[in-house]
Amino acid sequence: MNSDDDALLEDLLAGKYRALARVISKIEDRSTGYRELVSELYAHTGGADVIGITGSPGAGKSTLVDKLAETYRERGETVGIVAIDPSSPFTGGAVLGDRIRMASTVGDMDVFVRSMSARGTLGGLSTATADAVKAMDAFGKDKIIIETVGAGQNEIDVVRTADTVAVLVPPGSGDEIQTLKAGILEIADVFVVNKADRDGADRTVQELREMISLDDGGQGHGSDPSGHHGPGTGVGHGTDTDSSTAVDDGTVEEWTPPIVETIATTGDGIDALVDELSAHRTYLVESGERATKARNRYAEEIRTLLREDVHAILEDELERAGGTDELADAVRRGETDPYTIADELLDPVERCLEELDVEGSGEP
Amino acid sequence: MSNDQGAIRCLVAKVGLDGHDRGAHVVARAFRDAGFEVIYSGLHKAPDEIVQAAVQEDVDVLGISILSGAHDTLVPKVMNGLEEYDAKSDTLVLVGGVIPEEDRDDLYDEGVAAIFGPGTSIEETVEFVRTNAPER
């Protein structure tokens, strides 16, 4: 690491906002030296709770995040927010508007809001997000919120970098809930029916509850009419075990996503949401799930990094081979096909690996 | 391994009691189409809020739109705020709106890089940003 980055890291750890902002820029730009910087950050992380908030456009994510941040601040905790907006696939440009909704916490530097656009490719966004979260964690933020539109694999990968994921469902989604099933249901730890004062909110809650109970294998977890069923209300077991405690054999009962109704514009239900988020955190710790999640996440980070590195090596190789234009033209003329070309280009790499294998097997 | 993918980041800000945001919207759109990442502040922001956003977002360019005539008090407040966070020297600050000729030198003295009045072409503004965005 060069001396500039050393100073930057020192400033970040000392709590200078400018340094945190600059480190996140380096992460986003993947500028020279950012890897060493992030490596150094790891030693200082682990203190923060990372919460992912996702939902369709207009569901009220930014407003909810704003109110969440305000609530955490009232409780004396510092907050970092990474707000992700799509970028144009054509120009790379983006208008990042999430800040407009974050009005409750302006003038409070202890709420650090960072807008990021979905630039980059091949899992680049989730890597950049995870690294930005690392930077905020190392800076000393207690709660870090990742906010993103829940559309597409890219965004799902992003929220998966969080410990706890809340999915926002606007009322009257009706059949939309059916489409939520694929992908979104699996990642939700908490469901939030926002704009709960609107028509159709009750029905949406009902539909969600049915969906959750189906997903539960019909154990009856979802039959609690109060709409509040935290970790293990014990309904399906016919016992009166206190909620959020372990069942008799000492293992922690599986988590069933609760449904929280909120009105983000007025702050209604935000306290309930904060409670559920913290209940989920408790569950993660007690069940050992937090460690498992962390392990999976690091495994995924390693894979993504390797994929990007290999990809970069291959891009260089491709450049040396004269770029894709000539090759693509050959395919167009019917002289060859993409599979053959890929095989030919990969051949030297594979041979290198085989040679390494041979050498390696000679060792005792 | 790194491959620089730096995009120019801009904050387009409306400051003070001034509800005229058409110009700011047009500029935000144009910047987006030019491939910049644009953060839009929303209306009626205090200088502190602008500074907070500019520092946290680590923008290369801060474009302040003022049509209220209060530029002579608001702009210095923003500049002082940037200074406080060591962000003044490497942020390109632009002012757009109706700024009388006699006020301009004061703004330049404050550290404003350029003032774009009515009739400025979008191309000119975009080109200015491309040429002058700080190298980091």
XYZ file of C-alpha atoms in Angstrom, chain A residues 112-294:
183
model
C -23.660 8.521 6.223
C -25.626 8.138 3.003
C -23.845 6.941 -0.088
C -25.568 6.573 -3.463
C -24.150 3.974 -5.788
C -25.071 3.194 -9.346
C -25.166 -0.271 -10.800
C -22.013 0.131 -12.841
C -19.665 -2.693 -13.588
C -20.389 -6.219 -14.637
C -20.270 -9.810 -13.515
C -21.145 -9.496 -9.889
C -19.178 -6.264 -9.716
C -22.015 -4.461 -8.004
C -22.333 -6.928 -5.177
C -18.562 -6.885 -4.671
C -18.503 -3.090 -4.637
C -21.463 -2.972 -2.255
C -19.955 -5.528 0.092
C -16.681 -3.602 0.102
C -18.422 -0.281 0.725
C -20.206 -1.925 3.652
C -16.799 -3.103 4.927
C -15.550 0.468 4.792
C -18.542 1.733 6.801
C -18.163 -1.141 9.247
C -14.475 -0.381 9.776
C -15.385 3.292 10.191
C -17.470 2.204 13.168
C -21.063 2.380 11.989
C -23.432 0.368 14.208
C -26.118 -0.248 11.601
C -25.573 -0.383 7.880
C -28.560 -0.360 5.561
C -28.337 -1.428 1.936
C -31.238 -0.187 -0.138
C -31.921 -1.494 -3.622
C -34.693 -2.096 -6.121
C -35.691 -5.720 -5.961
C -35.534 -6.412 -9.651
C -33.135 -8.811 -11.211
C -30.423 -11.145 -10.077
C -27.903 -8.363 -9.664
C -29.979 -6.660 -6.986
C -30.780 -9.916 -5.245
C -27.068 -10.656 -5.032
C -26.616 -7.246 -3.487
C -29.119 -7.635 -0.659
C -27.731 -11.065 0.055
C -24.645 -9.348 1.344
C -26.817 -8.263 4.304
C -27.384 -10.247 7.518
C -31.087 -9.470 7.583
C -33.227 -8.721 4.539
C -36.535 -6.873 4.654
C -38.730 -7.045 1.569
C -41.250 -4.251 1.036
C -44.593 -5.138 -0.467
C -46.961 -2.338 -1.396
C -50.657 -2.911 -0.662
C -52.886 -4.030 -3.455
C -50.066 -5.860 -5.151
C -52.545 -8.687 -5.662
C -51.158 -11.039 -8.212
C -47.815 -9.374 -7.857
C -47.291 -11.395 -4.731
C -47.407 -14.469 -6.884
C -44.501 -13.153 -8.888
C -42.656 -12.307 -5.722
C -42.471 -15.966 -4.965
C -39.586 -16.602 -7.270
C -36.450 -15.349 -5.646
C -37.774 -12.667 -3.349
C -39.600 -14.946 -0.943
C -36.482 -16.944 -0.279
C -34.403 -13.924 0.640
C -36.948 -12.199 2.908
C -36.310 -12.429 6.633
C -38.968 -9.826 7.332
C -41.876 -8.724 5.157
C -42.954 -5.114 5.339
C -46.349 -4.065 4.048
C -45.700 -0.366 3.689
C -48.380 2.251 3.033
C -50.547 0.145 5.343
C -53.192 2.892 5.435
C -54.033 2.269 1.798
C -56.844 0.119 0.503
C -55.915 -3.483 0.066
C -53.294 -3.567 2.825
C -55.219 -6.172 4.831
C -55.608 -8.353 1.817
C -51.922 -8.088 0.990
C -51.029 -9.094 4.536
C -53.423 -12.024 4.261
C -51.930 -13.163 0.974
C -48.420 -12.900 2.314
C -49.398 -14.889 5.366
C -50.829 -17.654 3.217
C -47.725 -17.700 1.112
C -45.464 -17.938 4.137
C -47.496 -20.744 5.674
C -47.389 -22.668 2.397
C -43.664 -22.189 2.299
C -43.542 -23.533 5.827
C -44.920 -26.822 4.670
C -48.303 -25.979 6.179
C -47.082 -26.217 9.760
C -49.431 -23.466 10.697
C -46.888 -20.797 11.497
C -48.688 -18.351 9.334
C -52.056 -18.659 11.016
C -51.451 -16.078 13.698
C -54.066 -13.416 12.984
C -52.173 -10.679 14.792
C -49.755 -10.477 11.942
C -46.945 -10.722 14.393
C -45.200 -13.982 14.596
C -41.613 -13.686 15.512
C -39.163 -16.522 15.796
C -41.140 -19.496 16.900
C -44.517 -18.536 18.250
C -44.854 -22.228 18.756
C -48.219 -22.374 17.017
C -47.392 -25.448 15.013
C -46.177 -27.342 18.036
C -49.172 -26.978 20.252
C -47.072 -25.545 23.052
C -47.057 -22.233 24.797
C -43.369 -21.581 24.584
C -42.540 -17.937 24.853
C -41.732 -16.374 21.547
C -38.118 -16.039 20.516
C -36.941 -18.686 22.955
C -35.511 -22.056 22.193
C -37.751 -25.125 22.119
C -37.271 -27.887 24.662
C -34.424 -29.771 23.067
C -32.255 -26.653 23.238
C -32.141 -25.928 19.522
C -33.465 -22.645 18.246
C -36.612 -22.918 16.239
C -36.480 -22.065 12.574
C -37.180 -18.467 11.624
C -40.520 -17.671 10.081
C -40.577 -14.274 8.368
C -42.881 -11.946 10.287
C -45.077 -9.406 8.500
C -44.835 -5.830 9.717
C -47.271 -3.124 8.653
C -45.791 0.335 8.353
C -46.681 3.802 7.177
C -43.237 5.156 6.454
C -44.358 8.742 5.845
C -45.703 9.058 9.394
C -43.324 6.616 11.060
C -46.113 4.219 12.093
C -44.871 0.704 12.664
C -41.198 1.612 12.429
C -40.577 0.606 16.047
C -42.175 -2.775 15.363
C -39.927 -3.172 12.346
C -36.839 -2.288 14.367
C -37.892 -4.908 16.936
C -38.328 -7.602 14.293
C -34.979 -6.759 12.734
C -33.310 -7.095 16.094
C -35.247 -10.306 16.828
C -33.875 -11.717 13.599
C -30.388 -10.685 14.613
C -30.827 -12.510 17.926
C -32.056 -15.549 16.047
C -29.021 -15.463 13.751
C -26.643 -15.408 16.669
C -28.433 -18.044 18.756
C -28.964 -20.478 15.924
C -25.417 -20.176 14.643
C -26.914 -19.001 11.389
C -24.843 -15.801 11.520
C -21.624 -17.769 11.272
C -22.998 -19.910 8.458
C -24.140 -16.850 6.559
C -20.804 -15.157 6.997
